[in-house]
Coordinates of C-alpha atoms in Angstrom, one line a residue:
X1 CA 66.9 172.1 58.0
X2 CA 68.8 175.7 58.6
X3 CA 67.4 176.9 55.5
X4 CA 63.6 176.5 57.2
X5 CA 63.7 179.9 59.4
X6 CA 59.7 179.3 60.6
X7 CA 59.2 176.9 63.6
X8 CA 56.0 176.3 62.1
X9 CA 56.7 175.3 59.2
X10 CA 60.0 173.1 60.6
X11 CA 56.9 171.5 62.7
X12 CA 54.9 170.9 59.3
X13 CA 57.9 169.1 58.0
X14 CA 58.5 167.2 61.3
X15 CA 54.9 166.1 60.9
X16 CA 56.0 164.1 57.6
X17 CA 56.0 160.4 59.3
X18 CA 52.8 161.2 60.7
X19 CA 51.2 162.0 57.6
X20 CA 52.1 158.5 55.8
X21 CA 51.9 156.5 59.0
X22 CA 48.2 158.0 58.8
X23 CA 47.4 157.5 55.2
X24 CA 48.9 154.2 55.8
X25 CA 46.3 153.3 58.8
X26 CA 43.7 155.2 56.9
X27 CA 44.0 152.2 54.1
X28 CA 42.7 149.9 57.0
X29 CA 38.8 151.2 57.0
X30 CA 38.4 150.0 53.6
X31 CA 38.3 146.0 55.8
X32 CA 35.0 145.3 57.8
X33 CA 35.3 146.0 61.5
X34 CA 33.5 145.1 64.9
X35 CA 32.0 148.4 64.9
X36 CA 31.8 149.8 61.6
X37 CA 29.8 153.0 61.9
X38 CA 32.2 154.2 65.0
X39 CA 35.4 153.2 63.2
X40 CA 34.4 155.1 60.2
X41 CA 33.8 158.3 62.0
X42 CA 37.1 158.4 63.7
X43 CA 38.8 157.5 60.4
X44 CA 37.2 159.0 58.5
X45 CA 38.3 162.9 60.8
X46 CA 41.8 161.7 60.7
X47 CA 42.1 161.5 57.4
X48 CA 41.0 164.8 56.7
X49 CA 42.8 166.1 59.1
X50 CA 45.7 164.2 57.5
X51 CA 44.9 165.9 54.0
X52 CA 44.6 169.2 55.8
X53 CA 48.1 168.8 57.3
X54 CA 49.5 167.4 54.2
X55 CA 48.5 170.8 51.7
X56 CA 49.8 173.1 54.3
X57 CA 52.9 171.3 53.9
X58 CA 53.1 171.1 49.9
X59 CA 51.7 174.9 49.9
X60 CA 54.9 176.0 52.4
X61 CA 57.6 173.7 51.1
X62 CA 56.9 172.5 47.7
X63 CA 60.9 172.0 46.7
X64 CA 61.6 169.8 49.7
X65 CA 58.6 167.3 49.4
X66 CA 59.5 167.2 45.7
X67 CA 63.2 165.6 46.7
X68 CA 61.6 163.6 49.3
X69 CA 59.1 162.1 46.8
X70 CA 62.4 161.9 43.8
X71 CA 64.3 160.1 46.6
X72 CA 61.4 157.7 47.3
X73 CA 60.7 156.8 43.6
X74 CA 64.5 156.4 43.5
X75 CA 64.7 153.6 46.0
X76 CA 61.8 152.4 45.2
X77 CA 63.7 151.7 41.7
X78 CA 67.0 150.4 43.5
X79 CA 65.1 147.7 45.1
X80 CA 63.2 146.9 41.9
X81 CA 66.8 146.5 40.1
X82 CA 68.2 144.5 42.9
X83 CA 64.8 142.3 42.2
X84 CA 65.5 141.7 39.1
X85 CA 68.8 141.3 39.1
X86 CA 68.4 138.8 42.0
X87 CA 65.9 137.0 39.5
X88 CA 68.4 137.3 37.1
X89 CA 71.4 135.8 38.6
X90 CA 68.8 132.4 40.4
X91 CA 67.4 132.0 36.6
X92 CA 71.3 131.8 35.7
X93 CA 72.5 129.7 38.5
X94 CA 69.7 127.1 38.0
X95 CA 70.3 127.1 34.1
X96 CA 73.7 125.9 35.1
X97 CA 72.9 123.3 37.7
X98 CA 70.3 122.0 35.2
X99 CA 72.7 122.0 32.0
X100 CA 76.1 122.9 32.5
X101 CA 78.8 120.5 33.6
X102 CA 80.3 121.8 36.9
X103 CA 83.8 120.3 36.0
X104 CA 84.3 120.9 32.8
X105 CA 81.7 124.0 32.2
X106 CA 80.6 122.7 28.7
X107 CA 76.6 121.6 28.3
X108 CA 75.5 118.5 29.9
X109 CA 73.2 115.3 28.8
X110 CA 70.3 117.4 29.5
X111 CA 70.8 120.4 27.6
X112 CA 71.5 118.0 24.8
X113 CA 68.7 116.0 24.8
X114 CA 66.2 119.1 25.2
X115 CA 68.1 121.5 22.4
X116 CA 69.2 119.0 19.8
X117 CA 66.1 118.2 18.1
X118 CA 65.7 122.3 18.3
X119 CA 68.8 122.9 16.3
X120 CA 68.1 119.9 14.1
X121 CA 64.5 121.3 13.0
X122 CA 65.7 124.9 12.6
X123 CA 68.5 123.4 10.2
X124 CA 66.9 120.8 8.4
X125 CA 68.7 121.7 5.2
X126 CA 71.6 120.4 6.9
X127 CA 72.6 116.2 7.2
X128 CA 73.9 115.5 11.2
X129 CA 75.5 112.9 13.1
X130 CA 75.1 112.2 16.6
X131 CA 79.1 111.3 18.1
X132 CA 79.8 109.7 21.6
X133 CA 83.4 109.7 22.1
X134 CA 85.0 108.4 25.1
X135 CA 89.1 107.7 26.1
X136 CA 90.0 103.8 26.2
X137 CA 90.4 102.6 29.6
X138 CA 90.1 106.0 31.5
X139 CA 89.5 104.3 34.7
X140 CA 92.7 102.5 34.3
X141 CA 94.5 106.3 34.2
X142 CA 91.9 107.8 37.1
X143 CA 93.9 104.4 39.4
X144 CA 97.1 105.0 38.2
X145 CA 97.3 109.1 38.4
X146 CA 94.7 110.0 40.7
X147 CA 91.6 112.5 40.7
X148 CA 93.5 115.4 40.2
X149 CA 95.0 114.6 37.0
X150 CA 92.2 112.5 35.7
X151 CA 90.5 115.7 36.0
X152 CA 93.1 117.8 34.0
X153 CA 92.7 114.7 31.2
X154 CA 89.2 115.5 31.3
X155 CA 89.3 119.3 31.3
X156 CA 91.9 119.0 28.5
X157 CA 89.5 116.8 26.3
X158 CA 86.2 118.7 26.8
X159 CA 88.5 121.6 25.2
X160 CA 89.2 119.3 22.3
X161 CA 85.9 118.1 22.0
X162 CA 84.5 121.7 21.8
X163 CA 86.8 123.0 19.7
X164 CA 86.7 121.0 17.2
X165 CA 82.7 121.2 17.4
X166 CA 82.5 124.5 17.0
X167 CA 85.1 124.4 14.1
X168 CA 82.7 122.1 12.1
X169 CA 79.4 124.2 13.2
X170 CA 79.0 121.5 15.8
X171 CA 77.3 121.0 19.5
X172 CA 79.3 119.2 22.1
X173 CA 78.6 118.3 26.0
X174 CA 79.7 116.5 28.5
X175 CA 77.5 113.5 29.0
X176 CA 79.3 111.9 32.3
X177 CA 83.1 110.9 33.1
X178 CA 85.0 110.6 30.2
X179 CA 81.8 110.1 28.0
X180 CA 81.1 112.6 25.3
X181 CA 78.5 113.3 23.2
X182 CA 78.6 115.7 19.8
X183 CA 76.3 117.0 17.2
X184 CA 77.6 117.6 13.9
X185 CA 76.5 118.4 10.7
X186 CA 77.9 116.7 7.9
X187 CA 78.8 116.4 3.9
X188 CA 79.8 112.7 3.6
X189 CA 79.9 109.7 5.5
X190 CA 83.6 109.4 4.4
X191 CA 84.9 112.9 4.7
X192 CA 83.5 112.5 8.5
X193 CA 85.6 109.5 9.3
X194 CA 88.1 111.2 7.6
X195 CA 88.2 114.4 10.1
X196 CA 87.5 111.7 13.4
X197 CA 91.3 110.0 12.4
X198 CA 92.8 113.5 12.1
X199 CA 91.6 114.1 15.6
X200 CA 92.2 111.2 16.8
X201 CA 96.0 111.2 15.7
X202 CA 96.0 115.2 16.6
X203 CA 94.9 114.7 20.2
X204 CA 96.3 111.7 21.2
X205 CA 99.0 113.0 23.7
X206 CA 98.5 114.4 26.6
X207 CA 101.6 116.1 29.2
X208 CA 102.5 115.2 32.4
X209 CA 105.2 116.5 34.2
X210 CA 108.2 114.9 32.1
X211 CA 106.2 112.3 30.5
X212 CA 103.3 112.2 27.6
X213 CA 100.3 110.1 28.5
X214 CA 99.0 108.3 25.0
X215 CA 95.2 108.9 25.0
X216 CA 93.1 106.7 22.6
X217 CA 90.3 107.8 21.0
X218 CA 87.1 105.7 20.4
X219 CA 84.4 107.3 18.8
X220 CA 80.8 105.8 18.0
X221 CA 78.3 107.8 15.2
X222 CA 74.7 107.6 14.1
X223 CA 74.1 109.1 11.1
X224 CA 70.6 110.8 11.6
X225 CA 68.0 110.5 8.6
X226 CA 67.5 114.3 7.1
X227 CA 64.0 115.9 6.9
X228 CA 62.1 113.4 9.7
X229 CA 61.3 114.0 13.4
X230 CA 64.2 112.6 15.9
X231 CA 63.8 110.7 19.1
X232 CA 67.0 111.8 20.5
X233 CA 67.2 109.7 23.2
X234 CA 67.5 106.9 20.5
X235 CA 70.4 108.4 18.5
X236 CA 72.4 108.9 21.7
X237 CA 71.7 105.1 22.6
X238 CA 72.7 104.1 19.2
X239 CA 75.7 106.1 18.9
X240 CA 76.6 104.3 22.4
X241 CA 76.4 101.2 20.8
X242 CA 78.5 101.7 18.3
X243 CA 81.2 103.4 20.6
X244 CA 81.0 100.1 22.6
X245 CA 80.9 98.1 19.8
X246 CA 84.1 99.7 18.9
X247 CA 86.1 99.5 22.4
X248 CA 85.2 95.2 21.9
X249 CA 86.7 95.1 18.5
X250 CA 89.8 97.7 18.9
X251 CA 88.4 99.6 16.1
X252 CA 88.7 104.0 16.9
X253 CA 85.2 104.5 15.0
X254 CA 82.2 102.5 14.5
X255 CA 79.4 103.3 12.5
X256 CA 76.1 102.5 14.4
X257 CA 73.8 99.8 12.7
X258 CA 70.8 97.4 13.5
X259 CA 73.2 94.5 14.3
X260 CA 75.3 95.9 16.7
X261 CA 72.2 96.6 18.8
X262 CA 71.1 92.6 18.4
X263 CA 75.1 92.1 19.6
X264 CA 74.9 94.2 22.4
X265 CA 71.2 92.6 23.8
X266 CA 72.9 89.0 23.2
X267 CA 76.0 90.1 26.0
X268 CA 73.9 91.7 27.9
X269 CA 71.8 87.9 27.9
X270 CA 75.4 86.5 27.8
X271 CA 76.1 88.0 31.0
X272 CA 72.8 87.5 32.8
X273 CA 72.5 84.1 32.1
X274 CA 75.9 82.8 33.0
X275 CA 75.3 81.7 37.1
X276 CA 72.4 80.1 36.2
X277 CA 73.6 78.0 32.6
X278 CA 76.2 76.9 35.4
X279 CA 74.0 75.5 38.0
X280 CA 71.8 74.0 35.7
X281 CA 74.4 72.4 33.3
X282 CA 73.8 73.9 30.5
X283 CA 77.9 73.9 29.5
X284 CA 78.8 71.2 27.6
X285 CA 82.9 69.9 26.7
X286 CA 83.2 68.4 24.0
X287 CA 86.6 67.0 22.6
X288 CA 89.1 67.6 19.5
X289 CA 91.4 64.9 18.9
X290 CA 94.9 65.3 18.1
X291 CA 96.7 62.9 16.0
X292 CA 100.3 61.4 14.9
X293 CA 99.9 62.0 11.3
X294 CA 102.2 59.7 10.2
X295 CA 100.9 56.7 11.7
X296 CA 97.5 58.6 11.6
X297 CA 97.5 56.8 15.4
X298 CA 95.2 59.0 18.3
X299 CA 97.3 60.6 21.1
X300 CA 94.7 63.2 22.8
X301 CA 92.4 65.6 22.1
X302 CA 91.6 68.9 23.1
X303 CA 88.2 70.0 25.6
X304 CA 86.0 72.8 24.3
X305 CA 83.3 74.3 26.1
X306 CA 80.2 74.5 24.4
X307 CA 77.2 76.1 25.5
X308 CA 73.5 75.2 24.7
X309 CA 71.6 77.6 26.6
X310 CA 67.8 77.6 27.3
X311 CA 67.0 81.0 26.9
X312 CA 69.4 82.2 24.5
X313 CA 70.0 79.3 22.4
X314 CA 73.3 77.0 20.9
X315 CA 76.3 79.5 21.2
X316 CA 80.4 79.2 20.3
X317 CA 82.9 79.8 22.4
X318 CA 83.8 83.1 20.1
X319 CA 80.8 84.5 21.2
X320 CA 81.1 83.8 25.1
X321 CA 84.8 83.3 26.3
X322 CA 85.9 87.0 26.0
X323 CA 82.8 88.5 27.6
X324 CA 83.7 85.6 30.4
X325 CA 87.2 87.0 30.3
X326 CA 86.5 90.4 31.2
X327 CA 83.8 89.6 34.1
X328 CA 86.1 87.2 36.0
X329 CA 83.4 84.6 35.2
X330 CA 86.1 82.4 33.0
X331 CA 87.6 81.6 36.4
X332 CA 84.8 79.1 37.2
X333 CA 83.9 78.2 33.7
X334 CA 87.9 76.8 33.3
X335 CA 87.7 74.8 36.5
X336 CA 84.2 73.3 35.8
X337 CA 85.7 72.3 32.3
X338 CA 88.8 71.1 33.8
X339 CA 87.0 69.1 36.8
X340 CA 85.2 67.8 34.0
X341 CA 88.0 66.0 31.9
X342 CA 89.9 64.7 35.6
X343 CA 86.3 62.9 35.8
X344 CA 86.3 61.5 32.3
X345 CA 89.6 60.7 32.6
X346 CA 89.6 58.8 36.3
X347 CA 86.2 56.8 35.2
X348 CA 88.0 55.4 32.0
X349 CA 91.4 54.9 33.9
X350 CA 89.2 52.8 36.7
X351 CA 87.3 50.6 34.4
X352 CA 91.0 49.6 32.2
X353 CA 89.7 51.6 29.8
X354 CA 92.4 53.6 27.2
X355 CA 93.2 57.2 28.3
X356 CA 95.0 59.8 26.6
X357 CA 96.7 63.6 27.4
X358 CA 93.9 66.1 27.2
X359 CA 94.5 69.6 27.3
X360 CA 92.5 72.0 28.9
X361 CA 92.5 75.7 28.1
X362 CA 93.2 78.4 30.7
X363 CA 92.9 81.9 30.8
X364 CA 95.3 83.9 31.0
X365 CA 93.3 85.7 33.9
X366 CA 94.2 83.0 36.1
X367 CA 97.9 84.3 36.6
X368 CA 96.8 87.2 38.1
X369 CA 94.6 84.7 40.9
X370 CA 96.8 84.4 44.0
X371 CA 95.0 81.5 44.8
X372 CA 95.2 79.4 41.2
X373 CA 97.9 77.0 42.0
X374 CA 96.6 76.1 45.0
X375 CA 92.9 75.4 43.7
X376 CA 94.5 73.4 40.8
X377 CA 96.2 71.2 43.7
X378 CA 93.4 70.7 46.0
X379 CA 90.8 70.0 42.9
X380 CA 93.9 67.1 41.1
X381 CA 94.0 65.8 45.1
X382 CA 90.1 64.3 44.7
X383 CA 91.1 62.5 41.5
X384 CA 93.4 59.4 41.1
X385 CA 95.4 59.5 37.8
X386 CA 98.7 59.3 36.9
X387 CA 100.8 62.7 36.2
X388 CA 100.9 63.6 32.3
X389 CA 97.3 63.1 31.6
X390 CA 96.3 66.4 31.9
X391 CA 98.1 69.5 29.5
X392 CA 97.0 73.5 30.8
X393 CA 97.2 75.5 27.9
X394 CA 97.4 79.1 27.8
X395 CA 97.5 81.5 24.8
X396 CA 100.8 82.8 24.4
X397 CA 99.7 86.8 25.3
X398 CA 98.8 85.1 28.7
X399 CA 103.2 85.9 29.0
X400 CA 103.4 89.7 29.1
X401 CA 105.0 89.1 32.7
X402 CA 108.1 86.7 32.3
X403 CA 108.8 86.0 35.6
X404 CA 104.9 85.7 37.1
X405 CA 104.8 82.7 34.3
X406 CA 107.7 81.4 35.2
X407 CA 107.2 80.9 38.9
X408 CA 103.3 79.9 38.1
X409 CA 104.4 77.2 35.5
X410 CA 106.9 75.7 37.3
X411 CA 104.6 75.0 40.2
X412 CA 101.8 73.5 38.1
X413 CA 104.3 71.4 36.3
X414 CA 105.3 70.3 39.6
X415 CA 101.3 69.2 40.4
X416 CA 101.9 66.7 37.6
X417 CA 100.2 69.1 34.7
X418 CA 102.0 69.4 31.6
X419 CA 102.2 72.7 30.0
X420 CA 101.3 74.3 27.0
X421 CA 101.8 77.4 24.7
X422 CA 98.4 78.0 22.2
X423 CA 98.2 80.0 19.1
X424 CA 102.4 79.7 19.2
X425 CA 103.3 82.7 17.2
X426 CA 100.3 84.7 16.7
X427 CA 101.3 86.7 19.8
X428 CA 104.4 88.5 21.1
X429 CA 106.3 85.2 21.2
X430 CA 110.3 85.6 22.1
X431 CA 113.1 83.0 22.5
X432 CA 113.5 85.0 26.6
X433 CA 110.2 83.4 26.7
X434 CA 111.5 79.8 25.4
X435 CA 114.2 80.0 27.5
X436 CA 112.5 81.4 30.5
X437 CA 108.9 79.6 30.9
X438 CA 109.0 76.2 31.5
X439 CA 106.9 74.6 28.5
X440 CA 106.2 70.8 27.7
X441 CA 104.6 71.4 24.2
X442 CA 104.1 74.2 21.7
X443 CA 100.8 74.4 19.6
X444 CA 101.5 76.4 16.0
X445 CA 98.7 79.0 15.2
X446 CA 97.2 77.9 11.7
X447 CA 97.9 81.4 10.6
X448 CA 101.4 79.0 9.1
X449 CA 99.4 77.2 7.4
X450 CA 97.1 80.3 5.2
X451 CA 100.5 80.5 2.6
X452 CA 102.7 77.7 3.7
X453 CA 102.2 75.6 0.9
X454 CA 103.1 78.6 -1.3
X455 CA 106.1 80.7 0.8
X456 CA 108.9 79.4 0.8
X457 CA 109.5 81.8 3.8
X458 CA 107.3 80.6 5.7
X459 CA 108.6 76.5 5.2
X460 CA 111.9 78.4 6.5
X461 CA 110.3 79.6 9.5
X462 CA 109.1 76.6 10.7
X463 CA 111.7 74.3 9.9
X464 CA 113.6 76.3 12.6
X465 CA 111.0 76.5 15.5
X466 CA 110.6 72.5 14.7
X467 CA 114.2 72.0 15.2
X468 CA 114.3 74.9 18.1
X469 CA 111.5 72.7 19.9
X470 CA 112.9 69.6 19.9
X471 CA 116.3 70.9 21.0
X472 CA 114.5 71.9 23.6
X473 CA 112.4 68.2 24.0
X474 CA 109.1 70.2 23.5
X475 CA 106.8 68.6 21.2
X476 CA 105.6 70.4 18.3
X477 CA 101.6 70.0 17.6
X478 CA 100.0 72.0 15.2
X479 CA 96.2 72.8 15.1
X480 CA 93.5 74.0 12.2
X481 CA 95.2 71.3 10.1
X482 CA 92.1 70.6 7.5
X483 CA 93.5 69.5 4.0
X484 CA 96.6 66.8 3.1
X485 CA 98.6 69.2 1.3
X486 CA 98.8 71.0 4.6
X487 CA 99.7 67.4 6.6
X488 CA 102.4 66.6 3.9
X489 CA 104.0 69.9 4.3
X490 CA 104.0 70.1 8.4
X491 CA 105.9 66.5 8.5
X492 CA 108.2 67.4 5.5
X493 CA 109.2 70.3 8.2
X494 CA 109.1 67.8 11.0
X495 CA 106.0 68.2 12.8
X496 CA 104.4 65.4 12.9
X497 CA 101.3 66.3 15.3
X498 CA 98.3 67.9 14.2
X499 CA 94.3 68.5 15.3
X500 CA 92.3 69.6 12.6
X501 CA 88.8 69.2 10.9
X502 CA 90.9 66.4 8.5
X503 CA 91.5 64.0 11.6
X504 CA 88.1 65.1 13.1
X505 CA 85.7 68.0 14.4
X506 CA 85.2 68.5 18.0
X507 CA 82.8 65.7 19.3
X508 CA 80.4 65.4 22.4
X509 CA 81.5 63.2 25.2
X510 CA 80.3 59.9 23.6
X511 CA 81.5 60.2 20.9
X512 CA 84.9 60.3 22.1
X513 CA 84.6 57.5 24.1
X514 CA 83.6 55.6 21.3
X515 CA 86.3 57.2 19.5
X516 CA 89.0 55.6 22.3
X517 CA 87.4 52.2 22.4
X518 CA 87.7 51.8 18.8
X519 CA 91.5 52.8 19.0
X520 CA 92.0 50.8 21.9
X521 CA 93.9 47.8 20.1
X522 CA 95.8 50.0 17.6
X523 CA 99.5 49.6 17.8
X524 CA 100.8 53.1 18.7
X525 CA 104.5 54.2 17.8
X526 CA 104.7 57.6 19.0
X527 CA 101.8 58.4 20.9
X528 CA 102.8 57.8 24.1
X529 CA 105.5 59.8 23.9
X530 CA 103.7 62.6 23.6
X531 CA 102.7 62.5 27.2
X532 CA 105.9 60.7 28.6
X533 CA 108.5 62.8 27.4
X534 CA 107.0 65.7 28.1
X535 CA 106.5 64.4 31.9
X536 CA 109.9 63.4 31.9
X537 CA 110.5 67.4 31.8
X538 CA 108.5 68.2 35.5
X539 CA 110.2 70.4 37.0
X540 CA 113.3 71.1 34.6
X541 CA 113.9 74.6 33.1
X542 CA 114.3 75.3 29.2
X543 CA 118.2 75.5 30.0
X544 CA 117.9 72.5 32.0
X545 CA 116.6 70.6 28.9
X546 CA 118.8 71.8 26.6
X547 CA 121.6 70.8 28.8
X548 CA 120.6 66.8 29.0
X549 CA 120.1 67.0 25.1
X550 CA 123.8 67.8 25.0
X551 CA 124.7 65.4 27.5
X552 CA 122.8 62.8 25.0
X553 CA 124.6 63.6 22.4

């Protein structure tokens, strides 16, 4: 203040504060007060005094208390920026809590419910699809690498999945994990599957450190109706579906469609139903029999499960066993069934009844159960039969690990069970395997028996496994046998076992029985065999076999 030579004026300017602390106080006798009339008087004389104070000032100084009001109206501005810019930046931070995925950054489930049927409206010209892609068996690869990389995976596909979006004028997000969801418009039904393989096939690798990770595409679609209002909640559930439908059959894409969603409902029923069709018996075994064909003589049969539930009604196997499989339940459906037969079996044997082998199928999820063996020896411990009576029979996939079988099959054989390879060479069957696993009998797939009238090939094939097997002493049964064309041509090879809807269909309980009474008397040649050779084996490796068939030669 140098430049203000006059001390009275440098005392009008001092007086500044004053004058807006008083025309801020002044504002107050506008409000009701104990004493009005007083208040107003003493106001009132302030203020003009104020005003008074105020044009000396402006008529002395005008320049400075125009940069004093500038400055004002220019921080008053500021913090009007700062306000907005502060609204600016919450509106942006909730947007992305509300609809952006924090890991990834692309939009989330909510963001594609609420803008979807925008986009769809606003382009109704165009036909759209609904996509939920996810990777096959991503928890498996979250275990076995850990967050960090599962997150890279994840990172790495939501780039995929948006790229290749916004190549076909698309909308993707992120709905959660490894689930995706995509809008995209779309010409033809087949050109769309068409583009899904290329990216399936494009994108299927993905780096780590000196090895490529194989990630498998599954992608589910619902083909949205053009021109009518879309409950996209719906879409998205039928698009999930599909995508499930399509990790159950192995199939990359699936095209949503009112069945699947019946399918779905009856596992879900499947599933919640399963404890209590247990307690209340609602499981039923029923028995195929197997037969010498050429003496057409009975030498066992095969248990089923059937089950006739209340609620859901009369279902196959086909429709309950792998749904069993992959919630553990099959664990205590394969030991009801198998406690089942040792009953059947020990009430016959007591009352001098005939008895004969019967297989029971396991799962192969039992080989991964520490405690199998040991629950198969304590359950055959209540039950008085002789050894033999009972064949386990696993599919031939149930393998994958040699040297778990081997151990496992040895000790069961050593419970008295016979052993016994299912759907023989349908799977990844190898002569290791022969050699390795322990195995009393071998049951051919009927896949043989589609051409084997007709290929020569395929009478060459089996000629060999027959004479492979009994090198070995393994019997050779073979099932789905249904015409006598097909019988003629599996003894002319040299199997002479079969089960099949020509020797009879699988039967209820009774029916059985009556079955075995009637057979009772009937001379058999080589049906006891089946069972005694085979329990002859206990114990003995395939090596081990082959090595007293030499000796008996």
């Amino acid at each position: 203040m140098k430049f203000i030579k006059n001390k009275a004026q440098r005392k009008q300017i001092y007086s500044l504060p004053s004058v807006f602390s008083a025309i801020f106080l002044s504002s107050f006798s506008f409000f009701p007060q104990v004493n009005q009339t007083e208040e107003k008087t003493v106001h009132t004389a302030y203020f003009e005094t104020m005003i008074s104070e105020m044009k000396s000032i402006f008529s002395a100084q005008p320049k400075i208390v125009f940069i004093l009001l500038a400055l004002t109206i220019c921080i008053f501005s500021l913090l009007l920026i700062i306000y907005f810019m502060f609204l600016r930046e919450e509106k942006h931070h909730f947007f992305k809590i509300a609809y952006i995925d924090e890991l990834t950054g692309m939009h989330n489930l909510h963001w594609f419910e609420e803008n979807v049927p925008k986009i769809i409206a606003r382009e109704h010209e165009k036909k759209f699809a609904v996509l939920s892609a996810n990777i096959n068996r991503f928890d498996i690869i979250r275990n076995c690498y850990g967050e960090e990389t599962s997150n890279n995976i994840l990172n790495y596909c939501a780039r995929i999945v948006g790229e290749e979006c916004r190549s076909h004028n698309g909308y993707a997000a992120r709905a959660n994990s490894d689930y995706f969801l995509c809008l995209i418009p779309y010409q033809e039904k087949e050109f769309l599957k068409k583009d899904l393989e290329g990216i399936e096939k494009k994108y299927e690798g993905f780096s780590i450190k000196s090895q490529t990770l194989i990630l498998k595409w599954t992608f589910g679609i619902c083909l949205l109706p053009q021109n009518c209002a879309i409950d996209i909640k719906k879409a998205i559930n039928a698009a999930t579906v599909a995508r499930k439908e399509a990790d159950v059959n192995f199939s990359p894409i699936v095209f949503f469609n009112e069945q699947m969603l019946a399918q779905i409902n009856l596992r879900e029923s499947i599933r919640n139903f399963q404890e209590q069709a247990l307690q209340q018996q609602e499981f039923e075994v029923y028995f195929q029999p197997k037969y010498h064909m050429k003496d057409q003589s009975l030498v066992g049969a095969e248990a089923l499960i059937r089950w006739n539930s209340k609620e859901i009604g009369f279902l196959s196997p086909a429709q309950f066993i792998p749904i069993f499989e992959n919630n553990g339940f099959i664990l205590k459906l394969d030991f009801f069934v198998l406690k089942t037969v040792l009953s059947f079996l020990e009430k016959r044997e007591k009352a001098g009844k005939r008895i004969v082998p019967i297989s029971v199928n396991q799962s192969r999820v039992h080989l991964n159960d520490e405690k199998y063996v040991e629950d198969l020896r304590k359950l055959f411990l209540k039950f008085d039969l002789p050894t033999g009576m009972i064949e386990l029979e696993l599919t031939e996939t149930a393998f994958s690990d040699i040297q778990n079988a081997q151990k496992i099959m040895n000790e069961i054989r050593q419970l008295g069970f016979l052993t016994s390879i299912d759907d023989f060479g349908a799977g990844y069957s190898s002569l290791l395997m022969l050699n390795a696993v322990p195995i009393d009998i071998l049951k051919l797939d009927r896949f043989f028996l589609t051409d084997s009238c007709d290929s020569e090939r395929t009478r060459e094939i089996l000629s060999h496994i027959v004479s492979m097997a009994n090198a070995l002493n393994i019997r050779i049964i073979c099932e789905g046998v249904e015409t006598n064309s097909q019988a003629e041509f599996l003894m002319s090879v040299g199997c002479n076992f079969a089960q099949g809807y020509l020797y009879g269909k699988p039967m209820p309980q009774k029916d059985f029985e009556q079955l075995l009474d009637q057979t009772s008397n009937l001379m058999v040649n080589d049906s006891d065999s089946f069972a005694i050779k085979a329990s002859d084996m206990i114990g003995m490796t395939a090596s081990e076999q082959i090595a007293i068939q030499i000796i008996n030669l």
